[in-house]
Amino acid sequence: MEKFEKVSGIAAPMPLVNIDTDMIIPKVFLKTIKRSGLGVNLFDEMRYDRQGNEIPDFVLNQPAYREAQILVAGDNFGCGSSREHAPWALADFGIKVIVSTSFADIFYNNCFKNGMLPIVLPQEQVDVLMKDAEKGANARMEVDLEAQTISTSDGETFSFEVDSFKKHCLLEGLDDIGLTLAKASAIDTFEESASQARPWV
């Protein structure tokens, strides 16, 4: 997992509330266990018509937001089933930060495990960021994880809270496998001691 430090990028406004994981990545695309390749199917049913053509009005199909790295969303983002394919699809599209007033717990935790930063802010601050995102490609927001701040294109800055352990993992680029590998030496020492103490095991 790549280290997360600062993100300065285009923010896409998506003010819908209760965007669930089936809207993020429909169940028909859950057959793969690969993290890559799902970005093309992100928000598939809102992004494409039944013939597979892009729906021009959908925000991520608009030229200004095709390279968006930040998503400013409505309340209760990521609700519904606990499919990990949802953060996989967002990350594969290029989303690094999602801002909302609240997230479903499992989705929220899965974001960190996949290198994305979910930011919870009060409604009035999300409203400011949403309005800034609506300016299009010329309005770039900046997210500083170390400082725990997000700034609008006009320089207005808001602070956000994040669990210190989750912050550490993002800054160091550590997912669950990376955390385990960081303890490889201690694990090897334990296994060697255990093998000597109980050779019959």
Coordinates of C-alpha atoms in Angstrom, one line a residue, residues 20-167:
D20 CA -24.7 2.2 -0.4
T21 CA -22.1 -0.3 -1.4
D22 CA -24.4 -1.8 -4.1
M23 CA -24.6 1.7 -5.7
I24 CA -20.8 2.0 -5.4
I25 CA -20.2 -1.4 -7.1
P26 CA -23.2 -3.5 -8.1
K27 CA -23.2 -7.2 -7.0
V28 CA -22.7 -8.4 -10.6
F29 CA -19.1 -7.3 -10.4
L30 CA -18.2 -9.1 -7.2
K31 CA -16.9 -12.2 -8.8
T32 CA -13.3 -11.1 -8.8
I33 CA -10.9 -11.2 -5.8
K34 CA -8.5 -8.7 -7.5
R35 CA -8.4 -5.2 -6.2
S36 CA -7.6 -3.7 -9.7
G37 CA -9.8 -3.3 -12.6
L38 CA -13.0 -2.3 -10.7
G39 CA -12.7 1.4 -11.2
V40 CA -14.4 1.2 -14.6
N41 CA -17.5 -0.2 -12.9
L42 CA -17.6 2.3 -10.1
F43 CA -21.2 3.7 -9.7
D44 CA -22.0 1.5 -12.7
E45 CA -25.8 1.9 -12.6
M46 CA -25.6 5.7 -12.3
R47 CA -22.7 6.1 -14.7
Y48 CA -23.9 4.1 -17.7
D49 CA -27.2 3.4 -19.5
R50 CA -28.4 -0.1 -20.3
Q51 CA -26.4 0.0 -23.6
G52 CA -23.2 0.7 -21.7
N53 CA -23.0 4.3 -22.8
E54 CA -21.9 7.0 -20.4
I55 CA -24.6 9.1 -18.9
P56 CA -23.3 12.7 -19.5
D57 CA -25.0 14.2 -16.4
F58 CA -23.3 11.9 -13.9
V59 CA -20.6 13.8 -12.1
L60 CA -17.7 11.4 -12.7
N61 CA -18.5 11.4 -16.5
Q62 CA -18.2 15.2 -16.7
P63 CA -14.8 16.3 -18.1
A64 CA -14.1 18.5 -15.0
Y65 CA -14.3 15.5 -12.6
R66 CA -12.8 12.5 -14.6
E67 CA -9.5 12.9 -12.7
A68 CA -11.1 13.5 -9.2
Q69 CA -9.1 12.3 -6.2
I70 CA -11.5 13.6 -3.6
L71 CA -15.2 12.8 -3.2
V72 CA -17.5 15.1 -1.2
A73 CA -20.6 13.0 -0.4
G74 CA -23.9 13.1 1.4
D75 CA -24.6 11.6 4.8
N76 CA -24.2 7.9 5.6
F77 CA -21.8 7.0 2.7
G78 CA -21.0 3.3 2.2
C79 CA -24.0 1.9 4.0
G80 CA -25.5 -1.5 3.0
S81 CA -23.5 -4.8 2.7
S82 CA -19.9 -5.0 3.8
R83 CA -18.4 -5.8 0.4
E84 CA -14.7 -4.8 0.3
H85 CA -15.1 -4.4 -3.5
A86 CA -16.6 -0.9 -2.8
P87 CA -13.4 0.7 -1.5
W88 CA -11.4 -1.3 -4.1
A89 CA -13.5 0.3 -6.9
L90 CA -13.1 3.8 -5.5
A91 CA -9.4 3.4 -5.0
D92 CA -8.9 1.9 -8.5
F93 CA -10.8 4.9 -10.0
G94 CA -8.3 7.2 -8.2
I95 CA -10.3 8.4 -5.2
K96 CA -8.0 9.0 -2.2
V97 CA -10.2 11.0 0.1
I98 CA -13.9 10.8 0.8
V99 CA -15.6 13.5 2.9
S100 CA -19.0 13.0 4.5
T101 CA -20.9 13.7 7.7
S102 CA -21.0 10.0 8.5
F103 CA -19.9 6.6 7.1
A104 CA -21.1 3.0 7.6
D105 CA -18.6 1.5 10.1
I106 CA -17.4 -1.4 8.0
F107 CA -16.9 0.7 4.9
Y108 CA -15.1 3.4 7.0
N109 CA -12.6 0.8 8.3
N110 CA -12.2 -0.8 4.9
C111 CA -11.2 2.6 3.4
F112 CA -8.1 2.8 5.7
K113 CA -7.1 -0.8 4.8
N114 CA -7.1 0.2 1.2
G115 CA -5.1 3.4 1.4
M116 CA -8.0 5.8 1.4
L117 CA -8.9 8.5 4.0
P118 CA -12.5 8.9 5.0
I119 CA -13.1 12.3 6.7
V120 CA -16.0 13.0 8.9
L121 CA -17.0 16.7 9.3
P122 CA -20.1 18.6 10.5
Q123 CA -22.8 19.3 7.9
E124 CA -22.0 23.0 7.7
Q125 CA -18.4 22.3 6.8
V126 CA -19.3 19.6 4.3
D127 CA -21.7 22.1 2.7
V128 CA -18.7 24.6 2.2
L129 CA -16.6 21.8 0.6
M130 CA -19.5 20.7 -1.6
K131 CA -20.0 24.2 -2.9
D132 CA -16.2 24.5 -3.5
A133 CA -16.2 21.1 -5.4
E134 CA -19.0 22.4 -7.6
K135 CA -16.6 24.9 -9.1
G136 CA -15.0 22.2 -11.2
A137 CA -11.5 21.3 -12.3
N138 CA -10.1 24.7 -11.4
A139 CA -10.9 24.3 -7.7
R140 CA -8.4 22.0 -6.1
M141 CA -8.7 21.0 -2.5
E142 CA -5.7 20.0 -0.3
V143 CA -5.8 17.3 2.3
D144 CA -2.9 17.1 4.8
L145 CA -3.1 13.9 6.9
E146 CA -0.2 14.8 9.1
A147 CA -1.7 18.1 10.1
Q148 CA -5.3 16.6 9.9
T149 CA -6.6 19.5 7.8
I150 CA -8.6 19.9 4.6
S151 CA -8.5 23.2 2.7
T152 CA -10.7 24.6 0.0
S153 CA -9.5 26.2 -3.2
D154 CA -10.0 29.6 -1.5
G155 CA -7.8 28.6 1.4
E156 CA -10.5 28.0 4.0
T157 CA -9.2 25.2 6.3
F158 CA -11.1 22.7 8.4
S159 CA -9.5 20.3 10.9
F160 CA -10.7 16.7 11.2
E161 CA -10.2 13.8 13.7
V162 CA -8.7 10.5 12.8
D163 CA -7.7 7.6 15.0
S164 CA -3.9 7.7 15.7
F165 CA -3.3 4.1 14.7
K166 CA -5.2 4.4 11.5
K167 CA -3.3 7.6 10.7

